[in-house]
Short mmCIF file of C-alpha atoms and ligand atoms in Angstrom, two decimals:
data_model
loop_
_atom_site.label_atom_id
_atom_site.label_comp_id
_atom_site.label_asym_id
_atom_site.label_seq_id
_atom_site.Cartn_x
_atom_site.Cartn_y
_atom_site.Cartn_z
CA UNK A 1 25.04 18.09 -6.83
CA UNK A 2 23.11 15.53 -4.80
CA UNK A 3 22.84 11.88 -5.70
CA UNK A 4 19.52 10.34 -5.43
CA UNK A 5 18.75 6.54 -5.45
CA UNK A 6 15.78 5.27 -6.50
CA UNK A 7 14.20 1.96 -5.97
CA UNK A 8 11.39 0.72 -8.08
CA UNK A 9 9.60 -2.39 -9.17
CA UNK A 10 10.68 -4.34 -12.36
CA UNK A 11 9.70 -3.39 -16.01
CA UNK A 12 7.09 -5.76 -17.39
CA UNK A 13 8.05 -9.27 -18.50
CA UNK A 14 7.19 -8.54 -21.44
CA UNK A 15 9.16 -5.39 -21.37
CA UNK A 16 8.72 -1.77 -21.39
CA UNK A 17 4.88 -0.94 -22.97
CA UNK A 18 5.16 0.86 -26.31
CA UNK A 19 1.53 1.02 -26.34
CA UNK A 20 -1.78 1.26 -23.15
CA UNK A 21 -4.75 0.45 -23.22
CA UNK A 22 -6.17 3.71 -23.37
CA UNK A 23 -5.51 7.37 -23.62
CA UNK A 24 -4.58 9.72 -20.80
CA UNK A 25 -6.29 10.11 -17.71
CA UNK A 26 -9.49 11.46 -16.74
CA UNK A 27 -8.53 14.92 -15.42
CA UNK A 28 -8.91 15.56 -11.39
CA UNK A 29 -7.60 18.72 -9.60
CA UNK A 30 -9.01 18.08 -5.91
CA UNK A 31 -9.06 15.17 -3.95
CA UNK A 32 -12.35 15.17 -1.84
CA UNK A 33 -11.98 17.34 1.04
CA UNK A 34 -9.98 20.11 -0.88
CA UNK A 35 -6.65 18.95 -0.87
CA UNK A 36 -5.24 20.03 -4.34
CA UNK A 37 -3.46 17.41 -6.65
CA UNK A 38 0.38 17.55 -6.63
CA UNK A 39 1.37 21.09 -7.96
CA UNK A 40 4.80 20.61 -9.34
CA UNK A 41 6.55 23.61 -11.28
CA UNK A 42 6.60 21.12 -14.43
CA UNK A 43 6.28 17.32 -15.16
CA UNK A 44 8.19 15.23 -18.07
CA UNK A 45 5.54 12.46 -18.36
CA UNK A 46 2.97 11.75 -20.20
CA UNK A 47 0.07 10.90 -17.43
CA UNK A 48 -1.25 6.77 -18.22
CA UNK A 49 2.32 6.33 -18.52
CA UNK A 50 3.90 3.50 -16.54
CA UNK A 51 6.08 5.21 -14.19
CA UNK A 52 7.00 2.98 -11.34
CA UNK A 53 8.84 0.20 -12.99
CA UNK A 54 12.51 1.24 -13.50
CA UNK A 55 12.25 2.62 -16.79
CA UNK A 56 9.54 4.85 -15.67
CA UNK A 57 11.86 5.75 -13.64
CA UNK A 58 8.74 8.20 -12.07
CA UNK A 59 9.37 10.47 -15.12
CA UNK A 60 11.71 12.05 -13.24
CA UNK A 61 15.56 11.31 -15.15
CA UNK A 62 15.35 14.39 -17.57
CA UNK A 63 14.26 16.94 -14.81
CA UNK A 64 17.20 15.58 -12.07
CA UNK A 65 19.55 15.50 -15.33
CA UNK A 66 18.82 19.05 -15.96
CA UNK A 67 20.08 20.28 -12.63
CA UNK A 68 22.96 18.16 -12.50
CA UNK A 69 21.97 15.82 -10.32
CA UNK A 70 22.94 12.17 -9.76
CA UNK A 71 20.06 9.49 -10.63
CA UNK A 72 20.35 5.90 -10.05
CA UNK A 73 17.51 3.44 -10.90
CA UNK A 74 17.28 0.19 -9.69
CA UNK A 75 14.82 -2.54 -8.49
CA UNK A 76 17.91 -4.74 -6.64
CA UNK A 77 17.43 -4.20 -3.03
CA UNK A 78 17.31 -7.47 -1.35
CA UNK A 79 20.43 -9.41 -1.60
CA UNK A 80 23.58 -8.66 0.06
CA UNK A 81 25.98 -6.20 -1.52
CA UNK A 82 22.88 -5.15 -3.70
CA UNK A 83 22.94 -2.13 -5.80
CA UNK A 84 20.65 -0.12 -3.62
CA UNK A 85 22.98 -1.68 -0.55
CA UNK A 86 26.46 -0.02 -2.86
CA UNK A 87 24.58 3.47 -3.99
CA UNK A 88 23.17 4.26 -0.87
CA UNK A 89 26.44 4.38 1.10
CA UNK A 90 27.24 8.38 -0.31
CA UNK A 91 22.89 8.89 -1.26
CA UNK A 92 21.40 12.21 -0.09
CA UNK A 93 18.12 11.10 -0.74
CA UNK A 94 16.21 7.76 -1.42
CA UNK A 95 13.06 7.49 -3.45
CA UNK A 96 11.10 4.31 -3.03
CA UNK A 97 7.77 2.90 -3.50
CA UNK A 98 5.91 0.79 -1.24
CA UNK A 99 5.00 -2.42 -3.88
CA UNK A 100 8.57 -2.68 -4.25
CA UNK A 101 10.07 -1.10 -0.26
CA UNK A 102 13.53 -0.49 0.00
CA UNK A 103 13.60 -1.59 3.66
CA UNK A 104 15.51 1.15 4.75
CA UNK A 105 16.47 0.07 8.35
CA UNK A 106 18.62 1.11 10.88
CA UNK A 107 22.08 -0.34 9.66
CA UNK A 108 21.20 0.65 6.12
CA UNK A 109 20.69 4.66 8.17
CA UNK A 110 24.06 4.45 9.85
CA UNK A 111 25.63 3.28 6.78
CA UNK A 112 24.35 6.31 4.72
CA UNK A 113 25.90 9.20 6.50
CA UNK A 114 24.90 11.65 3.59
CA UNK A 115 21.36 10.86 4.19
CA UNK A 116 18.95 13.55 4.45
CA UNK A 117 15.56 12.66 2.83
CA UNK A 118 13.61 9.86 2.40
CA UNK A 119 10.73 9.89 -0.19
CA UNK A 120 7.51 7.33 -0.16
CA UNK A 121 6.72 7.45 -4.06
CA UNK A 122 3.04 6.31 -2.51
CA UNK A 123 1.21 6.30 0.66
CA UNK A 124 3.02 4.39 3.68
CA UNK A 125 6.51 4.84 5.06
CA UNK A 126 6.96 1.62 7.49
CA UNK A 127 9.61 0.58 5.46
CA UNK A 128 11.51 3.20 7.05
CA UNK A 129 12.54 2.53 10.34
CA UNK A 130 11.08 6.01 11.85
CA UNK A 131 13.05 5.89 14.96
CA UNK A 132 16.49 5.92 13.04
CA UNK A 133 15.15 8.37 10.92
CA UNK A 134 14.05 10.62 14.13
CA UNK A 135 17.09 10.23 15.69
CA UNK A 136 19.18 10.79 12.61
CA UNK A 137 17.04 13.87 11.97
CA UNK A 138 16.36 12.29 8.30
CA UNK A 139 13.10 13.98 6.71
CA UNK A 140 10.45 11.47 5.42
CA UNK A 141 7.78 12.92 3.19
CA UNK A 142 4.73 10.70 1.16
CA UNK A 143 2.58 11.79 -1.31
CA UNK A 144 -0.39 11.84 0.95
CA UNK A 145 -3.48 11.03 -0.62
CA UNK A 146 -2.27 10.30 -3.82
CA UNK A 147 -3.60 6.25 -3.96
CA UNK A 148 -6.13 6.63 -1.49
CA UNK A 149 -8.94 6.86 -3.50
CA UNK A 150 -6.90 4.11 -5.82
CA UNK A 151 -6.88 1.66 -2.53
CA UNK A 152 -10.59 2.33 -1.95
CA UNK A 153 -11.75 1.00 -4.97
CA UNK A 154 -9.46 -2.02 -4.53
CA UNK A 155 -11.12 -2.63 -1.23
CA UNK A 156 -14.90 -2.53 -2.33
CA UNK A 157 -13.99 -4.89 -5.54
CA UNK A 158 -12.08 -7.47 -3.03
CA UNK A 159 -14.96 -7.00 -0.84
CA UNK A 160 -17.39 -7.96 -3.44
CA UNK A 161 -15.23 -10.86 -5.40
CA UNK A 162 -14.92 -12.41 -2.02
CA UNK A 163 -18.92 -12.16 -1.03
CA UNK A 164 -19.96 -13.15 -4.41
CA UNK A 165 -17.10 -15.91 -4.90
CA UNK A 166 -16.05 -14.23 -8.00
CA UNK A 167 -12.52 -15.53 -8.59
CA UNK A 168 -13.51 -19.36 -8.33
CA UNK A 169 -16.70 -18.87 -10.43
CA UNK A 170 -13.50 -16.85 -12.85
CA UNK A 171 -11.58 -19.89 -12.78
CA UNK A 172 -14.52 -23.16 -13.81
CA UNK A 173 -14.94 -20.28 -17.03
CA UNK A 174 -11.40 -20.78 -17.79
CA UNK A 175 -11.22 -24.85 -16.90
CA UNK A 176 -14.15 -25.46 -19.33
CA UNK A 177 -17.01 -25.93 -17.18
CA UNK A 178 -20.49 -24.63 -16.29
CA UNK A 179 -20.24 -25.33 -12.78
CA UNK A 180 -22.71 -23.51 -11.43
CA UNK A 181 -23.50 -25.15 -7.97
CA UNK A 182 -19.97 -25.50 -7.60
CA UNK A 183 -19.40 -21.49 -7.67
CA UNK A 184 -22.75 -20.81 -6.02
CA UNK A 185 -22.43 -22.97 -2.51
CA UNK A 186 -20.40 -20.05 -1.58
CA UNK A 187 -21.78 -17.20 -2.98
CA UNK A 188 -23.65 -14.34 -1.24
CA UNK A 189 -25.06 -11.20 -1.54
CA UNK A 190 -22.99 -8.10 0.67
CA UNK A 191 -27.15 -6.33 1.22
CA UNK A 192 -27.94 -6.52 4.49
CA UNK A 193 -24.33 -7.25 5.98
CA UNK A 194 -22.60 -5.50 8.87
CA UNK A 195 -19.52 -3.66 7.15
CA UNK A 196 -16.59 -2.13 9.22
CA UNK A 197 -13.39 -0.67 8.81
CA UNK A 198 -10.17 -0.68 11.17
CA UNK A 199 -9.18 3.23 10.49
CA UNK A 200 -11.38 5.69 8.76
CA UNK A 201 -8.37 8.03 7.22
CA UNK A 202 -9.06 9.15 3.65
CA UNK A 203 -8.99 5.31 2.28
CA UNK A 204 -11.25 4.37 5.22
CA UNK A 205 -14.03 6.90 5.10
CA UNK A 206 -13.73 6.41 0.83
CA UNK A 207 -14.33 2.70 1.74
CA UNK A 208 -17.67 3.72 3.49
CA UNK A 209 -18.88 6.29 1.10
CA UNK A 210 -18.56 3.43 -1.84
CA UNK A 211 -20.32 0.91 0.23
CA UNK A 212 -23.13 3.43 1.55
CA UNK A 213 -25.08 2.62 -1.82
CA UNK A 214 -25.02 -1.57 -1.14
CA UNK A 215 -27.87 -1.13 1.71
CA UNK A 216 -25.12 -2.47 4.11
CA UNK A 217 -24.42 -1.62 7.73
CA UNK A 218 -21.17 0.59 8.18
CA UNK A 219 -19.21 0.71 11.01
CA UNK A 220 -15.84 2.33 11.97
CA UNK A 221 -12.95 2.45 14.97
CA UNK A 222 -10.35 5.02 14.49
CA UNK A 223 -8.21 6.65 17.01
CA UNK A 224 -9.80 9.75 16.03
CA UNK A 225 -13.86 9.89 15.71
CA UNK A 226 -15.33 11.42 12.15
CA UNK A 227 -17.53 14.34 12.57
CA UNK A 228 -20.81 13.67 13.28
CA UNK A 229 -22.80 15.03 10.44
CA UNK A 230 -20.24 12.55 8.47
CA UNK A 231 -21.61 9.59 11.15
CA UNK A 232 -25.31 10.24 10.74
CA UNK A 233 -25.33 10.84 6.66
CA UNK A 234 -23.38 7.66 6.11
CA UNK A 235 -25.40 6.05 9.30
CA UNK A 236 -22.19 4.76 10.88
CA UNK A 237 -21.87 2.88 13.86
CA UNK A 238 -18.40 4.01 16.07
CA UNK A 239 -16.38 1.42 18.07
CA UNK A 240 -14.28 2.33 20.90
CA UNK A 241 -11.60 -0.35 19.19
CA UNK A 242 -11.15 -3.47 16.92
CA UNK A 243 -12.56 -5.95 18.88
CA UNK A 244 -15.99 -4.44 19.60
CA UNK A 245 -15.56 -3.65 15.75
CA UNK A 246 -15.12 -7.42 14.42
CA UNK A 247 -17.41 -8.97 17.20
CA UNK A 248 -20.27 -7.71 14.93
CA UNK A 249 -19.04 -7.66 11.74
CA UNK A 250 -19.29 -9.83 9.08
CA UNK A 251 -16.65 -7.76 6.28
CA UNK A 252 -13.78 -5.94 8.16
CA UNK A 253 -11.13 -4.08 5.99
CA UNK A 254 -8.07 -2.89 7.59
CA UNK A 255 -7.30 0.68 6.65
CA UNK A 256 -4.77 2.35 9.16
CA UNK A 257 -0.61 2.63 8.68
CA UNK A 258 1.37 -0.33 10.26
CA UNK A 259 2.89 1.34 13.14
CA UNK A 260 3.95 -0.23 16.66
CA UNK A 261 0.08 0.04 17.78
CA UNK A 262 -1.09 -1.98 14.83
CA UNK A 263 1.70 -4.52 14.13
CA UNK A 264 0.39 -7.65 14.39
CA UNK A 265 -3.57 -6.18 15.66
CA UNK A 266 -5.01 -9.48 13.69
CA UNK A 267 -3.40 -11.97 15.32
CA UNK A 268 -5.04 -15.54 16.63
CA UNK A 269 -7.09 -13.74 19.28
CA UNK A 270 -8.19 -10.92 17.68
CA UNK A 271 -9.08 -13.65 14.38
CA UNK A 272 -11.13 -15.67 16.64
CA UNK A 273 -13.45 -12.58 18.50
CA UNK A 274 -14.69 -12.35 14.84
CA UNK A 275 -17.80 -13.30 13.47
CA UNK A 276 -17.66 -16.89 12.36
CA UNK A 277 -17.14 -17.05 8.36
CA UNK A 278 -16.49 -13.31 8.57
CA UNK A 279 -14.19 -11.85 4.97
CA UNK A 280 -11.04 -10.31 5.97
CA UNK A 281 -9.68 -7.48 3.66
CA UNK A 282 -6.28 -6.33 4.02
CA UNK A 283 -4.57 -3.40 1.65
CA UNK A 284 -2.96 -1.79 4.59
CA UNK A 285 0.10 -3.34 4.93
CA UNK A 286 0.77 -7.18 5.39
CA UNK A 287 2.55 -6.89 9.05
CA UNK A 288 -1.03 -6.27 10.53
CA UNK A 289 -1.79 -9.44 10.68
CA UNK A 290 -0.55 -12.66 11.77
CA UNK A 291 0.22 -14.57 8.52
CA UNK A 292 -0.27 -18.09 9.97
CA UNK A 293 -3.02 -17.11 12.20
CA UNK A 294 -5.07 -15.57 8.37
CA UNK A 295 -4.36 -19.28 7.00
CA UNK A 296 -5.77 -21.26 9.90
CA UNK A 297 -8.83 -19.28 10.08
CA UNK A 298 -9.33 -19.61 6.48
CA UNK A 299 -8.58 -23.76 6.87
CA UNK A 300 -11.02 -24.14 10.09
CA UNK A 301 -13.81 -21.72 8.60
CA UNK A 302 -13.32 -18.96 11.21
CA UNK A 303 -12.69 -16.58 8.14
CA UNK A 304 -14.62 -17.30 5.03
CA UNK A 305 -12.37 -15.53 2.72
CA UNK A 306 -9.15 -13.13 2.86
CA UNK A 307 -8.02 -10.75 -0.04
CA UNK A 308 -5.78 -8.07 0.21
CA UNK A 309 -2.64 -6.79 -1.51
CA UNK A 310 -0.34 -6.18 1.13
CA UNK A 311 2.20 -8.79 2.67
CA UNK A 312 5.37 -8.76 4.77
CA UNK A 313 7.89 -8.73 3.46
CA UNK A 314 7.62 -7.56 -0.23
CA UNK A 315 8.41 -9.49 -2.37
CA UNK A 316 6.52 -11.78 -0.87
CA UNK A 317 8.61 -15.08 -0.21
CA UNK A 318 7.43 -18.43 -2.53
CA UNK A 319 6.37 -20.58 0.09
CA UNK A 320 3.75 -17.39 1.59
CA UNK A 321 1.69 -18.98 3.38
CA UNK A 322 -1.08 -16.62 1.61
CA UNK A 323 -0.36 -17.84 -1.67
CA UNK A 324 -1.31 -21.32 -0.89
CA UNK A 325 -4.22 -20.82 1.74
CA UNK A 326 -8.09 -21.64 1.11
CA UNK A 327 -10.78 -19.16 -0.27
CA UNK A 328 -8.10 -16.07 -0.75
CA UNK A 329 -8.19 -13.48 -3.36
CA UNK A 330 -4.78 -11.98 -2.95
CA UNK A 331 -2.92 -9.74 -5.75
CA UNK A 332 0.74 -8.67 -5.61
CA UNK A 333 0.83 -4.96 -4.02
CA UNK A 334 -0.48 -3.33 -6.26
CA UNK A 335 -4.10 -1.41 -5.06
CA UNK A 336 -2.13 2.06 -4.96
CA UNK A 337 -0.40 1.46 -8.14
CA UNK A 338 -2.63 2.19 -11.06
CA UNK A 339 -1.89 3.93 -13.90
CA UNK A 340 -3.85 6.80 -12.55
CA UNK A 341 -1.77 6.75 -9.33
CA UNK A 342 1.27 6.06 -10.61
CA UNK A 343 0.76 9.70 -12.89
CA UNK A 344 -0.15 11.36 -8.96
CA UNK A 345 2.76 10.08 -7.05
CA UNK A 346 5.50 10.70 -9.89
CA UNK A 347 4.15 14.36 -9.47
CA UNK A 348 3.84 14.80 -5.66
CA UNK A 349 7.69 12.90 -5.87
CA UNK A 350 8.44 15.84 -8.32
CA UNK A 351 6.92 18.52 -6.00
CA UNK A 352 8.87 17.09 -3.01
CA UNK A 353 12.07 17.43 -4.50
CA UNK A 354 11.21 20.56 -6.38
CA UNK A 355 10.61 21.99 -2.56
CA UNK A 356 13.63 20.34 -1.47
CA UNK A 357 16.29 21.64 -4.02
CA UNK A 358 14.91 25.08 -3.66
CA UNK A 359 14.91 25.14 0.15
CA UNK A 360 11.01 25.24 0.49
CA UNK A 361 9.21 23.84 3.03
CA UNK A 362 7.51 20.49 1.75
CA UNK A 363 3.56 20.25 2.39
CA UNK A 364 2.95 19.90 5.76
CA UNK A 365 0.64 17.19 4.81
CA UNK A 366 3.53 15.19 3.48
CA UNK A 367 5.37 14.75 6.54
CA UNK A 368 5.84 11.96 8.24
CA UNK A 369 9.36 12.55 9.74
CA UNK A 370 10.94 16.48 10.20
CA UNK A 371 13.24 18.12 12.33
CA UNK A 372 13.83 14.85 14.76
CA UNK A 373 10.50 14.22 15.28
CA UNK A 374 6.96 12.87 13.83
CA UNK A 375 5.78 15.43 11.96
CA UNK A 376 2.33 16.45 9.49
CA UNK A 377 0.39 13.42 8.42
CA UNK A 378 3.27 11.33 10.44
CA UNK A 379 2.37 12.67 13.77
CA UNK A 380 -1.35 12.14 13.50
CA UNK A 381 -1.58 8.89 11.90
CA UNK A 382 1.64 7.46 13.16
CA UNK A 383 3.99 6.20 16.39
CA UNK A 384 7.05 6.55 17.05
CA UNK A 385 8.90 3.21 16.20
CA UNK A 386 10.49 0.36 13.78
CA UNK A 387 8.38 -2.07 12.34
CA UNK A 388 11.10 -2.94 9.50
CA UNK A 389 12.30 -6.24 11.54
CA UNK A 390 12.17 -8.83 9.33
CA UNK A 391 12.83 -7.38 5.88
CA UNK A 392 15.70 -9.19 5.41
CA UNK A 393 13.24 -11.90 4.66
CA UNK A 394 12.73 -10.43 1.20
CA UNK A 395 15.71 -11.70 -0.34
CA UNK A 396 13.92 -15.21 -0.46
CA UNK A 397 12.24 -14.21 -3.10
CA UNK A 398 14.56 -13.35 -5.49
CA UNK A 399 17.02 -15.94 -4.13
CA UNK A 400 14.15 -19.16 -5.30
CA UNK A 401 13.47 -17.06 -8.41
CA UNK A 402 17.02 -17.45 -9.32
CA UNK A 403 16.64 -21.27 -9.15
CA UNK A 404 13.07 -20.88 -10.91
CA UNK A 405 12.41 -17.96 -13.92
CA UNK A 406 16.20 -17.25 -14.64
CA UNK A 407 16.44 -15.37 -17.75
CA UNK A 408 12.84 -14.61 -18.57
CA UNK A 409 12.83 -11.20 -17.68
CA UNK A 410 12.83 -9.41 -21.03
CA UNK A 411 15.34 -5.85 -20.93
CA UNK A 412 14.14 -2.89 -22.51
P1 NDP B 501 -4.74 8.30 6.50
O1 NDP B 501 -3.59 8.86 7.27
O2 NDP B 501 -5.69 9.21 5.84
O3 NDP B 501 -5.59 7.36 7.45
C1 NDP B 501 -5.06 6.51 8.39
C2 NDP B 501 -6.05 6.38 9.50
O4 NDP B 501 -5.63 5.34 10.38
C3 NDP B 501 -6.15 7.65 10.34
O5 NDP B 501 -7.52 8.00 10.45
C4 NDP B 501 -5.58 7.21 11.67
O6 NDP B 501 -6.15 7.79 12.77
C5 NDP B 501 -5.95 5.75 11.68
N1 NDP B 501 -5.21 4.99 12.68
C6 NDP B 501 -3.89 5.05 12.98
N2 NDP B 501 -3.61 4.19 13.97
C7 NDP B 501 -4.77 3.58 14.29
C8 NDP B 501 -5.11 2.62 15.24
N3 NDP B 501 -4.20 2.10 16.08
N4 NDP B 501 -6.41 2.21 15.33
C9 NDP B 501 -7.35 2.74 14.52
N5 NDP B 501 -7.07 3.69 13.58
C10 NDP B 501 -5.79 4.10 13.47
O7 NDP B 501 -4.10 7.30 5.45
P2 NDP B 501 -4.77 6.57 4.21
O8 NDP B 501 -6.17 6.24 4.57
O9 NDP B 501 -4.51 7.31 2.97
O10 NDP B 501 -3.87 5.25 4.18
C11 NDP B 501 -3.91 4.32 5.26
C12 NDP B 501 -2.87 3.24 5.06
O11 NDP B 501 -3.20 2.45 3.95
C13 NDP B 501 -1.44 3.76 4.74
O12 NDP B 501 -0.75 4.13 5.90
C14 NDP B 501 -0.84 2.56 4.07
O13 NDP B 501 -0.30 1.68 5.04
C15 NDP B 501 -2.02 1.89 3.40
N6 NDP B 501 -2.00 2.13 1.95
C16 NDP B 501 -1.93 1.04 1.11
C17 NDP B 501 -1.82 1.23 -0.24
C18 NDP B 501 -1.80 0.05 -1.18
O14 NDP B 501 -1.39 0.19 -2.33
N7 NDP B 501 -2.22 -1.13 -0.76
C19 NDP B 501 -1.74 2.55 -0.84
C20 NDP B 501 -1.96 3.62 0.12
C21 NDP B 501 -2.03 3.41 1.45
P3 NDP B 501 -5.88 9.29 13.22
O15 NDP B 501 -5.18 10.01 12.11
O16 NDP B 501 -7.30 9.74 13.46
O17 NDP B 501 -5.04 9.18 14.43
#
């Protein structure tokens, strides 16, 4: 019997939904390139079913119950002593979900002697601390490509909302007013702008292909260059790095992983080779960019607008300096977690473990972390490293809620 801890994100305030908004899914098989859709043996979830919150539980209690497994649930993983802190000390494997990262660093490792696998319920293990996990020989697998196409989407509507000035023009609706000069003196159209992405991985490249049909001008850096016949149809423009990238850009979107190479890439320098009132668009992950250096660019007018979904650490501290700054259009982390995502990574969770308990090997395209070393997707999109320092931050969050929402939350 192996016992499995899984961290997830909080049911709804309003509790558990007993109803959605609409029915099913539309039905995929492929993502584009070929890759096939999880293929687990069997799921026990409807898909359009919130999975990710704890009594989702990522559909996965009646399956682990069947083979006599041990299942615990829980979104406390912050505070000291917390319930992910207390199960994971005899856990054999930990699910979690970027949104809602179990920060699962070195001392939490060499307190977990029984550890074996570690599952990203998403796209993006840096809440991992890789080098403990390579040195403790602990697998780490993610359901590769399961949100990309999810994230992309996110990306072209933040793109747009921040061009066009949506979300203050949103919010003189709501107020009462007509205000139209008032939403317009910073409204533009995206035609005829330069466009370029940091990393052109699946969500990169999807990024392009959306934002071919806008009459823009695309341009990528990636450690790896896209085939050419993929350059010339989509008319990109390659850059040997970042810098040469945002010099001439006037929307950059950051889509590689946060790995030692790219912690902290946007920082004050890099912020101010940009483009004066350039839009910033983050869903990668939060630690790639200077947090303080994003808000100052945003006061001085360096940076016309910053959206993105991603911060450091999650849950994102109240006094963020993100959720206070000028011209933002952030979200809580949740690009990669739509209903239609959430129904692909429950599955590719599913397969994992299905491989796993039979003694399969798991898709090589899962791997981040196997047999001591970086490993599938890991060891071409990743290095070696930690980038969890800092995670302890996250308790913050939960520690001012106390003081704030207490009691609100309403139990299944
Ligand atoms: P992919 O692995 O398909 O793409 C990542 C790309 O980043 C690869 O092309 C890789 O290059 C490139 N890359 C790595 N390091 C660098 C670097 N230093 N400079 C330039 N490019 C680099 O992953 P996805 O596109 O599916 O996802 C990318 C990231 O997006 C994830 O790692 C995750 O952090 C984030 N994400 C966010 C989600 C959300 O909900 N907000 C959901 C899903 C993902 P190469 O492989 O050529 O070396």
């Amino acid at each position: 019997m192996a016992k499995i801890v899984c961290v997830l994100y909080e049911d709804p305030v309003t509790g558990y939904p007993k109803s959605y908004a609409r029915k099913g899914l539309p039905y995929l098989d492929r993502y584009p390139g070929g890759q096939t859709l999880p293929t687990p043996g069997a799921i026990d979830f409807a898909p359009g079913e919130l999975l990710g919150s704890v009594s989702g539980a990522l559909g996965l209690k009646k399956y682990l119950k069947r083979l006599g497994h041990k299942l615990v649930v829980t979104s406390d993983k912050d505070r000291p002593n917390s319930v992910f802190d207390k199960e994971l000390l005899d856990a054999e494997i930990v699910i979690s979900q970027p949104f809602w990262p179990a920060y699962l660093t070195a001392t939490r490792i060499a307190k977990a002697p029984k550890l074996k696998l570690a599952i990203t319920a998403g796209i993006g293990s840096d809440h991992v601390d890789l080098q403990a996990a390579i040195e403790r020989r602990i697998t780490v697998a993610e359901v590769t490509y399961c949100n990309s196409i999810s994230v992309s989407e996110h990306v072209v509507m933040m793109i747009l909302s921040l061009v066009r000035n949506y979300i203050p023009s949103w919010q003189w609706v709501v107020k009462g007013g007509w205000n139209i000069a008032d939403c317009v003196a910073r409204s533009y159209d995206v035609e005829g702008m330069h466009v370029g992405t940091v990393a052109a991985g699946r969500i990169g490249l999807a990024v392009l292909r959306r934002l071919k049909p806008f009459d823009v001008h695309l341009h990528y850096t990636d450690r790896h260059r896209l085939p050419e016949s993929v350059e010339q149809e989509l008319n990109l423009t390659f850059h040997p790095d970042a810098e040469s990238l945002v010099r001439v850009c006037d929307v950059v979107t950051i889509n590689c992983p946060l790995h030692p190479e790219t912690e902290n890439l946007f920082d004050a320098r890099m912020i101010s080779k940009m483009k004066r009132g350039a839009y910033l668009v983050n869903t990668a992950r939060g630690k790639i960019c200077d947090p303080k250096a994003v808000a100052r660019a945003l006061e001085k007018g360096q940076l016309a607008g910053y959206a993105g979904d991603v911060w450091f650490p999650q849950p994102a501290p109240r006094n963020h300096p993100w959720r206070s700054m000028p011209h933002h259009g952030m979200t809580p982390h949740i690009s990669g977690s739509s209903l239609s995502a959430q129904a692909r990574y429950a599955a590719g969770t599913r397969e994992i473990l299905e491989c796993w308990f039979a003694g399969k090997p798991i898709r090589n395209e899962y791997l981040i972390v196997d047999g001591g070393k970086l490993a599938g997707a890991g060891a071409h999109s990743y290095s070696a490293g930690n980038t969890t320092g800092g995670s302890e931050e996250a308790a913050r969050f939960k520690a001012a809620a106390r003081g704030g929402s207490k009691g609100k939350r309403k139990k299944k």
